[in-house]
Structure formats: structure tokens, C-alpha cells
Coordinates of C-alpha atoms and ligand atoms in Angstrom, one line a residue:
M1 CA 0.0 0.0 0.0
K2 CA 1.0 3.6 -0.4
A3 CA 0.5 6.3 2.3
D4 CA -1.8 9.2 1.4
V5 CA -0.9 12.7 2.6
L6 CA -3.2 15.5 3.7
L7 CA -1.9 19.0 4.1
G8 CA -2.7 22.7 4.0
L9 CA -2.1 24.7 0.8
Q10 CA -2.2 28.2 2.4
W11 CA -0.9 29.6 5.7
G12 CA -2.4 27.0 8.0
D13 CA -5.8 26.7 9.6
E14 CA -7.4 25.5 6.4
G15 CA -9.5 22.8 8.2
K16 CA -7.1 19.9 8.1
G17 CA -8.3 18.5 11.5
K18 CA -11.9 18.3 10.3
I19 CA -11.0 16.5 7.0
V20 CA -8.7 14.0 8.7
D21 CA -11.5 13.2 11.0
V22 CA -13.9 12.8 8.1
L23 CA -11.5 10.6 6.2
T24 CA -10.3 8.4 9.1
P25 CA -12.8 5.6 8.6
E26 CA -11.0 4.9 5.2
Y27 CA -7.7 4.4 7.0
D28 CA -6.1 2.2 9.6
I29 CA -3.4 4.6 10.8
I30 CA -3.3 8.4 11.0
A31 CA 0.3 9.8 11.4
R32 CA 1.4 13.4 12.1
F33 CA 4.7 14.0 10.3
Q34 CA 5.9 17.5 11.4
G35 CA 5.2 20.6 13.5
G36 CA 4.2 20.4 17.1
P37 CA 1.9 22.2 19.5
N38 CA 2.0 25.3 17.3
A39 CA -0.8 23.4 15.4
G40 CA -4.4 23.7 16.5
H41 CA -6.6 21.2 14.6
T42 CA -10.3 21.6 15.3
L43 CA -12.8 18.7 15.0
E44 CA -16.6 19.0 15.6
F45 CA -19.1 16.3 16.0
N46 CA -22.1 15.6 18.4
N47 CA -22.1 19.3 19.2
I48 CA -18.7 19.1 20.8
K49 CA -15.7 21.0 19.5
H50 CA -12.2 19.5 20.1
V51 CA -8.9 21.2 19.4
L52 CA -5.8 18.9 19.0
H53 CA -2.3 20.2 19.1
T54 CA 0.1 17.2 19.1
I55 CA -2.3 14.2 18.9
P56 CA -3.3 13.2 15.3
S57 CA -6.9 13.9 14.3
G58 CA -7.9 10.3 14.0
I59 CA -8.0 9.8 17.8
F60 CA -11.8 9.9 18.2
R61 CA -12.4 7.0 15.8
E62 CA -12.4 3.7 17.5
D63 CA -9.8 1.1 16.5
K64 CA -7.6 3.5 14.5
L65 CA -4.0 3.9 15.3
N66 CA -2.6 7.4 15.7
I67 CA 1.2 8.0 15.4
I68 CA 3.2 11.0 16.4
G69 CA 6.0 10.7 13.8
N70 CA 9.7 11.4 14.1
G71 CA 9.3 14.7 12.3
V72 CA 7.1 16.1 15.1
V73 CA 8.5 18.1 18.0
I74 CA 6.8 17.3 21.3
D75 CA 6.3 19.4 24.4
P76 CA 5.7 16.9 27.2
I77 CA 3.7 19.4 29.2
I78 CA 1.3 20.1 26.4
L79 CA 1.0 16.4 25.4
K80 CA 0.1 15.4 28.9
K81 CA -2.5 18.2 29.2
E82 CA -4.0 17.2 25.9
I83 CA -4.3 13.6 26.9
D84 CA -5.6 14.4 30.4
A85 CA -8.3 16.6 28.8
L86 CA -9.4 13.7 26.6
Q87 CA -9.6 11.1 29.4
K88 CA -13.3 11.6 29.7
Y89 CA -13.9 10.2 26.2
N90 CA -12.7 6.7 27.1
I91 CA -9.9 6.7 24.5
D92 CA -7.4 3.9 25.0
F93 CA -4.2 5.9 24.6
N94 CA -2.0 2.9 25.3
K95 CA -3.5 1.1 22.4
N96 CA -4.3 3.9 19.9
L97 CA -1.5 6.4 20.3
L98 CA 2.1 5.5 19.3
I99 CA 5.0 7.9 19.6
S100 CA 8.2 7.8 17.6
K101 CA 11.5 7.4 19.5
K102 CA 13.0 9.8 17.1
A103 CA 10.6 12.7 17.7
H104 CA 12.4 15.6 19.3
L105 CA 11.5 17.2 22.6
I106 CA 10.7 20.8 23.2
L107 CA 12.4 21.9 26.4
P108 CA 11.2 24.7 28.6
T109 CA 14.3 26.7 27.6
H110 CA 13.3 26.2 23.9
R111 CA 10.1 28.1 24.7
L112 CA 12.1 30.8 26.5
L113 CA 14.5 31.1 23.6
D114 CA 11.5 31.4 21.2
A115 CA 10.1 34.3 23.3
A116 CA 13.6 35.9 23.6
S117 CA 14.2 35.7 19.9
E118 CA 10.8 37.2 19.1
Q119 CA 11.3 40.0 21.6
A120 CA 14.7 40.8 20.1
K121 CA 13.3 41.0 16.6
G122 CA 10.9 43.8 17.6
K123 CA 8.6 44.9 14.8
N124 CA 10.2 42.3 12.5
K125 CA 8.9 39.4 14.7
I126 CA 7.6 36.3 13.0
G127 CA 4.5 36.2 15.1
S128 CA 5.5 32.8 16.4
T129 CA 3.1 30.8 18.6
L130 CA 5.9 30.9 21.2
K131 CA 5.7 27.1 21.7
G132 CA 9.5 26.7 21.2
I133 CA 9.2 25.3 17.7
G134 CA 12.0 27.3 16.0
P135 CA 14.6 26.7 18.7
T136 CA 13.8 22.9 18.9
Y137 CA 14.2 22.4 15.2
M138 CA 17.4 24.5 15.4
D139 CA 18.8 22.1 18.0
K140 CA 17.7 19.1 15.8
T141 CA 19.5 20.3 12.7
G142 CA 22.4 21.6 14.9
R143 CA 22.7 18.0 16.3
N144 CA 22.2 19.0 19.9
G145 CA 18.5 17.9 20.4
L146 CA 17.0 15.5 22.8
R147 CA 14.7 12.8 21.5
V148 CA 11.9 10.8 23.0
G149 CA 14.1 7.6 22.9
D150 CA 16.6 9.4 25.1
I151 CA 14.2 9.6 28.1
F152 CA 14.8 5.9 28.7
E153 CA 18.6 6.3 29.0
D154 CA 20.5 6.6 32.3
N155 CA 22.2 9.7 31.2
F156 CA 19.1 11.6 30.2
Q157 CA 19.3 14.1 33.1
E158 CA 22.9 14.8 32.4
R159 CA 22.2 15.5 28.7
Y160 CA 19.2 17.6 29.7
D161 CA 21.4 19.7 32.1
K162 CA 24.0 20.2 29.4
L163 CA 21.6 21.4 26.8
V164 CA 19.9 23.7 29.3
A165 CA 23.3 25.2 30.3
K166 CA 23.8 26.1 26.7
H167 CA 20.4 27.6 26.4
E168 CA 20.9 29.7 29.5
N169 CA 24.1 31.2 28.0
L170 CA 22.0 32.1 24.9
L171 CA 19.4 33.7 27.1
K172 CA 22.1 35.8 28.7
Y173 CA 23.0 37.0 25.2
Y174 CA 19.3 38.0 24.7
N175 CA 19.3 39.7 28.1
F176 CA 16.0 37.9 28.7
E177 CA 14.5 37.5 32.2
Y178 CA 12.9 34.2 33.1
E179 CA 11.9 31.8 35.8
L180 CA 12.6 28.2 34.9
T181 CA 12.0 26.1 38.0
S182 CA 8.2 25.7 37.9
M183 CA 8.3 25.0 34.1
E184 CA 10.9 22.3 34.7
S185 CA 8.9 20.6 37.4
D186 CA 5.9 20.3 35.0
W187 CA 8.2 19.2 32.2
F188 CA 9.7 16.3 34.1
K189 CA 6.2 15.2 35.1
G190 CA 5.4 15.2 31.4
I191 CA 8.5 13.2 30.7
D192 CA 7.5 10.6 33.3
F193 CA 4.0 10.5 31.7
I194 CA 5.6 9.8 28.2
R195 CA 7.6 7.0 29.7
G196 CA 4.3 5.3 30.4
L197 CA 3.0 5.7 26.8
H198 CA 3.6 3.5 23.8
V199 CA 7.0 4.6 22.3
I200 CA 8.0 2.8 19.1
D201 CA 10.4 2.7 16.2
S202 CA 7.7 4.3 14.0
E203 CA 9.5 4.1 10.7
H204 CA 9.7 0.3 11.0
F205 CA 6.1 0.1 12.2
I206 CA 4.6 2.2 9.4
N207 CA 6.5 0.4 6.7
N208 CA 5.6 -3.0 8.0
K209 CA 2.0 -1.9 8.1
L210 CA 2.1 -0.6 4.5
K211 CA 3.7 -3.9 3.4
N212 CA 0.8 -5.8 5.0
G213 CA -1.9 -3.7 3.2
H214 CA -2.8 -1.3 6.0
R215 CA -3.9 2.2 4.9
V216 CA -2.0 5.2 6.2
L217 CA -3.0 8.9 6.1
A218 CA -0.2 11.3 6.9
E219 CA -1.5 14.5 8.6
G220 CA 0.3 17.7 8.0
A221 CA 0.3 20.7 10.2
Q222 CA 0.7 24.4 9.3
G223 CA 0.5 25.1 5.6
S224 CA 2.7 25.1 2.5
L225 CA 3.2 28.8 2.6
L226 CA 4.7 28.4 6.0
D227 CA 7.2 25.8 4.8
I228 CA 10.8 26.4 5.8
D229 CA 11.9 26.2 2.1
F230 CA 8.9 27.2 0.0
G231 CA 7.0 29.5 2.4
T232 CA 7.2 33.2 2.7
Y233 CA 10.6 33.1 4.3
P234 CA 11.6 34.3 7.0
F235 CA 7.9 34.5 8.0
V236 CA 7.5 30.7 8.1
T237 CA 7.6 27.9 10.6
S238 CA 10.7 25.7 11.0
S239 CA 9.6 22.4 9.5
T240 CA 9.0 20.9 6.1
T241 CA 5.2 21.3 5.8
V242 CA 5.0 20.0 2.2
T243 CA 4.5 16.4 0.9
A244 CA 8.3 15.7 1.1
G245 CA 8.0 16.3 4.9
A246 CA 5.8 13.2 5.1
C247 CA 8.7 11.2 3.7
T248 CA 11.3 12.5 6.2
G249 CA 8.9 12.9 9.0
L250 CA 7.6 9.3 9.0
G251 CA 10.3 7.4 7.1
V252 CA 8.1 6.6 4.2
S253 CA 10.0 6.7 0.9
P254 CA 8.8 9.0 -2.0
N255 CA 7.7 6.0 -4.1
K256 CA 5.3 5.0 -1.3
I257 CA 3.3 8.2 -1.4
G258 CA -0.2 7.8 -2.9
D259 CA -2.8 10.5 -3.1
V260 CA -2.1 14.0 -1.8
Y261 CA -5.1 15.8 -0.4
G262 CA -4.6 19.6 -0.6
I263 CA -6.8 21.6 1.7
F264 CA -7.7 25.2 1.1
K265 CA -10.3 27.7 2.3
A266 CA -12.6 29.2 -0.3
Y267 CA -10.9 32.5 0.7
C268 CA -7.6 33.0 2.5
T269 CA -6.3 33.7 6.0
R270 CA -3.0 34.1 7.8
V271 CA -2.1 34.5 11.5
G272 CA 1.2 36.1 12.5
S273 CA 3.4 38.4 10.5
G274 CA 4.5 38.2 6.9
P275 CA 3.4 38.9 3.4
F276 CA -0.2 38.2 2.3
P277 CA -0.8 39.6 -1.2
S278 CA -4.6 39.3 -1.2
E279 CA -5.1 40.5 2.4
L280 CA -8.1 42.8 2.9
D281 CA -7.3 45.3 5.6
N282 CA -10.8 46.8 5.3
E283 CA -14.5 46.1 6.1
V284 CA -14.6 43.1 3.7
G285 CA -11.7 41.5 5.5
Q286 CA -13.5 42.2 8.8
K287 CA -16.7 40.6 7.5
L288 CA -14.7 37.5 6.5
R289 CA -13.2 37.4 10.0
D290 CA -16.6 37.8 11.7
M291 CA -18.5 35.4 9.5
G292 CA -15.7 32.8 9.5
H293 CA -14.9 33.2 13.2
E294 CA -11.3 33.7 12.1
Y295 CA -9.5 33.6 15.5
G296 CA -6.6 31.2 16.0
A297 CA -7.3 27.8 17.5
T298 CA -4.0 27.8 19.4
T299 CA -3.4 31.4 20.4
G300 CA -6.9 33.0 19.9
R301 CA -5.3 35.8 17.8
P302 CA -7.5 37.3 15.1
R303 CA -6.6 35.9 11.7
R304 CA -5.8 38.2 8.8
C305 CA -8.3 37.6 6.0
G306 CA -8.4 38.1 2.2
W307 CA -9.7 36.6 -1.1
I308 CA -8.5 33.4 -2.5
D309 CA -5.1 33.6 -4.2
L310 CA -4.7 31.4 -7.3
P311 CA -1.0 32.1 -8.1
A312 CA -0.2 31.0 -4.5
L313 CA -2.4 28.0 -4.7
K314 CA -1.0 26.9 -8.1
Y315 CA 2.5 27.1 -6.5
T316 CA 1.7 25.0 -3.5
I317 CA -0.3 22.5 -5.6
M318 CA 2.9 22.1 -7.8
I319 CA 5.3 21.7 -4.8
N320 CA 3.1 19.1 -3.1
G321 CA 2.0 17.1 -6.2
V322 CA -1.7 17.5 -5.0
T323 CA -4.0 14.9 -6.6
K324 CA -7.3 15.9 -4.7
L325 CA -8.4 19.2 -3.5
C326 CA -10.7 19.9 -0.5
M327 CA -12.4 23.3 -0.4
M328 CA -13.3 24.5 3.1
K329 CA -15.6 27.2 4.6
S330 CA -17.6 27.6 1.4
D331 CA -20.5 28.6 3.6
I332 CA -18.8 31.8 4.7
L333 CA -18.8 33.1 1.1
S334 CA -22.7 32.8 1.1
H335 CA -22.6 36.2 2.9
F336 CA -21.0 38.0 -0.2
S337 CA -23.0 39.0 -3.3
S338 CA -19.9 39.1 -5.4
I339 CA -16.7 37.0 -4.9
S340 CA -13.2 38.2 -5.9
V341 CA -10.5 35.7 -7.0
C342 CA -6.9 36.9 -7.3
T343 CA -5.7 35.5 -10.6
H344 CA -2.5 37.5 -11.2
Y345 CA -0.1 39.8 -9.4
K346 CA 1.3 43.2 -10.5
Y347 CA 5.0 42.7 -9.6
K348 CA 7.9 45.1 -10.4
G349 CA 5.7 46.8 -13.0
E350 CA 4.7 43.5 -14.8
V351 CA 1.6 41.3 -14.6
I352 CA 2.6 37.8 -13.6
D353 CA 0.6 34.6 -12.9
Y354 CA 3.1 32.9 -10.6
F355 CA 4.3 33.2 -7.0
P356 CA 7.6 35.1 -7.2
Y357 CA 10.8 34.9 -5.1
D358 CA 10.5 38.0 -3.1
V359 CA 7.1 38.7 -1.7
V360 CA 8.6 40.1 1.5
D361 CA 10.4 43.2 0.4
V362 CA 8.8 43.8 -3.0
E363 CA 5.2 44.9 -3.2
V364 CA 2.9 42.4 -4.8
E365 CA -0.4 43.9 -5.9
P366 CA -3.3 41.4 -6.5
I367 CA -5.3 41.5 -9.7
Y368 CA -8.8 40.2 -9.3
T369 CA -11.6 38.6 -11.3
E370 CA -15.2 38.9 -10.0
L371 CA -17.5 36.0 -9.8
P372 CA -21.2 36.2 -8.8
G373 CA -22.0 35.0 -5.3
W374 CA -24.7 32.5 -4.5
N375 CA -26.4 34.4 -1.6
T376 CA -27.8 31.1 -0.3
D377 CA -27.1 29.3 2.9
L378 CA -25.0 26.2 2.3
T379 CA -24.8 24.8 5.8
E380 CA -27.7 22.4 5.4
V381 CA -26.7 21.2 1.9
R382 CA -25.6 17.6 1.9
K383 CA -25.4 16.7 -1.8
E384 CA -23.9 18.3 -4.9
A385 CA -27.3 18.3 -6.7
D386 CA -28.5 20.9 -4.2
F387 CA -25.6 23.3 -4.8
P388 CA -26.8 26.7 -6.1
K389 CA -25.7 27.1 -9.7
E390 CA -23.3 30.1 -8.9
F391 CA -21.6 27.9 -6.3
S392 CA -21.2 25.0 -8.9
A393 CA -19.7 27.6 -11.3
Y394 CA -17.2 28.8 -8.6
I395 CA -16.1 25.2 -8.1
S396 CA -15.8 24.6 -11.9
Y397 CA -13.9 27.8 -12.3
L398 CA -11.4 26.8 -9.6
E399 CA -11.0 23.3 -10.9
K400 CA -10.2 24.6 -14.4
E401 CA -7.7 27.1 -13.1
L402 CA -6.0 24.8 -10.6
E403 CA -6.1 21.7 -12.8
V404 CA -6.9 19.3 -9.9
P405 CA -10.4 18.0 -9.0
I406 CA -12.1 19.4 -5.9
T407 CA -13.2 16.1 -4.3
I408 CA -14.4 17.4 -1.0
V409 CA -16.5 20.5 -0.2
S410 CA -17.0 21.6 3.3
V411 CA -20.0 23.7 4.3
G412 CA -19.7 24.0 8.0
P413 CA -17.4 22.9 10.9
D414 CA -19.3 19.7 11.8
R415 CA -18.2 16.3 10.5
N416 CA -21.6 16.0 8.7
Q417 CA -21.3 19.3 6.9
T418 CA -19.1 17.7 4.2
I419 CA -19.9 16.7 0.6
I420 CA -17.8 14.1 -1.1
R421 CA -17.9 14.7 -4.9
S422 CA -17.4 12.0 -7.4
V423 CA -15.3 13.6 -10.0
Ligands
GDP1 P1 -6.5 23.3 10.9 O1 -5.4 23.9 11.7 O2 -6.2 23.2 9.4 O3 -7.0 21.9 11.4 O4 -7.8 24.3 11.0 P2 -8.3 25.0 12.3 O5 -9.0 24.0 13.2 O6 -7.2 25.8 13.0 O7 -9.2 26.1 11.7 C1 -10.3 25.8 11.0 C2 -11.6 26.4 11.6 O8 -12.6 26.4 10.7 C3 -12.1 25.6 12.8 O9 -12.7 26.4 13.7 C4 -13.1 24.6 12.2 O10 -14.1 24.2 13.1 C5 -13.7 25.5 11.2 N1 -14.2 24.9 9.9 C6 -13.7 23.9 9.2 N2 -14.4 23.7 8.1 C7 -15.4 24.6 8.1 C8 -16.4 24.9 7.2 O11 -16.5 24.3 6.1 N3 -17.2 26.0 7.5 C9 -17.1 26.7 8.6 N4 -17.9 27.7 8.9 N5 -16.1 26.4 9.5 C10 -15.3 25.4 9.2
IMO2 P1 -2.2 24.6 12.0 O1 -1.6 23.2 12.0 C1 -1.6 28.9 11.3 C2 2.4 30.5 12.2 C3 2.5 31.4 13.3 C4 3.7 32.3 12.8 C5 4.6 31.3 12.1 C6 5.7 30.7 12.9 O2 -3.2 24.8 13.1 O3 -2.6 25.0 10.7 P2 5.9 29.0 15.0 O4 5.2 28.9 16.3 O5 5.8 27.8 14.1 O6 7.3 29.4 15.1 O7 5.2 30.2 14.2 O8 3.7 30.2 11.7 N1 1.8 29.2 12.5 C7 0.5 28.8 12.2 N2 -0.4 29.5 11.5 N3 -1.8 27.6 11.7 C8 -0.8 26.8 12.3 O9 -0.9 25.5 12.5 C9 0.4 27.5 12.6 N4 1.5 27.1 13.2 C10 2.4 28.1 13.1 O10 1.4 32.2 13.5 O11 3.3 33.2 11.9
MG3 MG1 -5.1 25.4 13.1

């Protein structure tokens, strides 16, 4: 079997958690491959809303295995809190949650370094979620990091102390004030907790399962425009959020990747700093934010809003090799009588149709096409035959432009508010 991949095509928060939950019945294993608690994946069913940060979004479906892969960075405090909060749902975490020995650990001092670095950047700050993501991946690639497998070794405390001493020197450089003791006590409680969980060699496990015909869905976090290589650098996260990240973050070879589900909102949002060509810093943007409840699932920050951006989407579809598209939050556009689609940019005096190198320092002006809105509530629609004709036209237009079928359309946050199209 091949592993399918599901990931975000914009700047995160596209609705990945919801669609993973919807698709989980078709799979045996759901595996997160990168990122960490900077992610906030929302699932809604039975009138309850859940937000997951480190745990894969297949956890609510019985008899499905959920793996936190080697590419993920784990904060033991947050993982413990997440699991504690889910205890009331009778999930068997020992059976259904598996953690890679090779996943890196976020230390309390990584979080402090994240905050210190952001403070030092002043108005150029990334707008990090301050979960310690950047410093942890820096220690991983700098070959200093601590991994989950290390917590079972006798010299773990010694290695922890050594890394913390290094971090404390860096914090002096930043002239950053902090109090570490209480954070450390919670952190070591979290480490003890992880010792009691099911820790495995996940690359062997996943490959054996694929060999034996099991179906695997790799769940991405963040979005492709936040990717460390292809995102709007330096306003990005520190991991590989694109399809290739599923290979390195799970140990699945490129020739074992099957379908790639690319998720996008019918419009566009971004949280944190950095370029956003189609951003609407006006009452239309505010209306998208209000109607779409666009406030971050992890930090509660208001999300910046704008119209859909086709050059950016074509770029991320290309980088990811997307085979199926999922369009989210279509219901929010019901509140607009006319819908704008950014088709080109004006860039350095020229009209271009691709995502250029420098979108940070050079102004990128969006060029729009107008499409008629449908002015009809979609939240109760459950089959394609009931789509208003303007909505079907919007879908056809996007499919023609993006050259990939839109196989899933989402019309509300609930599991049931999902239409699978046979295209
Ligand atoms: P993720 O990080 O990609 O999993 O996305 P988030 O959970 O951060 O943000 C998506 C938000 O949109 C959540 O609050 C979801 O409940 C909500 N959502 C997902 N799909 C839809 C939809 O089709 N319509 C509406 N109105 N809300 C949706
Ligand atoms: P999900 O998985 C939206 C953004 C932050 C910041 C930048 C770097 O829920 O889609 P970091 O904490 O990684 O150093 O922050 O990336 N960011 C996200 N934006 N959704 C996310 O995850 C994000 N994770 C990080 O706001 O701009
Ligand atoms: Mg999110």
C-alpha cells in the first residue's frame, strides 16, 4: 500500500483536522509528520468541539492507530495536558497512540528562547506561537537535540542539564529575564508520563503496516506557505510542511506516497506576520473574519483575511503534487454577493501569474476577477445536486484554473457538513 498525505495549501488553519477526522474511517493509521503544538486542529461532532495540538486527528475514531512521527516536536507538558483533557472520552491511549522514539523534545528553555528571539526582533517578529518550535528544530539540525528515545537512557538528566546550560548562555545574550524552576517541574512530570506511553520505532512500524496492506494517512500541520523552504521566508515555521516532509517525518519513501489531499479555504487567512498579497485590511476582511470566526485555535489571535489567491495555490499544488483538493468554509462566502478571485499579481511593473521569489520586500499587488456570489445558505446542503448554480460555477472555475479536482467540499465545521464529490 501507499501512504496518502493530507496537508494545508495556504498559511495554515485550512481545516485539516476536520477533514482528517472525516477521512479516518477509510484508513487504519493516522500519522502526524511535522510541526508540534504550534498546530491547532479543530474537530466538531455531536455538538462538541475539540482542538488537538500534538495528537493526530484520528484519535476519536475507535480502533484507529494514531502515530506521532519522528518529524514532530513534542512538548511533554502540552501532550500530557491534551491527553488528560481527553480522558473523559474513554480513549485507550496505550493502544491507539504511538510515539516515535526519534521525535524531538521541546524543552522549557526552547520556549524561553522562542520568546527571547521574538522580543529581540521587535517589529520584525515572526509572530511565532511561542511554543518553542524554532529553537527545537534548530537544536535538531544543529545536532544537539533530545529525542523521545533518550528519556529511557540513564544519562538523560545529564544530557538535559548540558543542553539547558547552553540555552541559559544564549538567554544571557538576549538579556531575557525568566523563571525556569516551575516550568521544569511540570516538564519532568510530562517526561514521566511519556515513559508510560507507547513509544516505538515508528518508521519500521509504518513500513511494515504498509507492506501488510494497511492504509495510512499522513496528517500535515501548518500550511505550505509556512514551509521552511517554500514558504514566505523568513515568515515561516521551522519544519517541512509540504509532501516531502511526510517522507522525512515518517520514514516513508517517496515512491510509497499515494494521493495527496490539498486543503484550502474558499478564501484565505493568515495568522502572525509576513506577506499576504490578497489581504483585505478593510471592512470586507473584517466581514470574512466575523462570519468565518477567524480567530486562532492555538493562540486566539485574530486571523488576517483576504480573497482566494490562485498564483499562490498553483504554486503549492505544484510543490506538493496534489491529486485531490478539498475546499473548506464555502458557507462563509454565502454572505457575499460578489466574490473576488486573485488570478495574477502586479510585480515590479509587470503582470505575472506565478508566485515570485521576493514577496517580503517587494510589493505584490493582487489583480482580481469577479464571480457572482450565490447568496444562499449552504450549511444544510448535503449533496452536490443541491448546490446553487453560482456555487457550482465557482467550483468549476477553480478546478479549471487549478487543474486538480475538488473532491471534498466543506459547508460547516461539523463532521456531517461535508460533501464528497465523485469527480
Ligand atoms: P486546521 O489547523 O487546518 O485543522 O484548522 P483550524 O482548526 O485551525 O481552523 C479551521 C476552523 O474552521 C475551525 O474552527 C473549524 O471548526 C472551522 N471549519 C472547518 N471547516 C469549516 C467549514 O466548512 N465551514 C465553517 N464555517 N467552519 C469550518
Ligand atoms: P495549524 O496546523 C496557522 C504560524 C505562526 C507564525 C509562524 C511561525 O493549526 O494550521 P511557529 O510557532 O511555528 O514558530 O510560528 O507560523 N503558525 C501557524 N499559523 N496555523 C498553524 O498551524 C500554525 N503554526 C504556526 O502564527 O506566523
Ligand atoms: Mg489550526
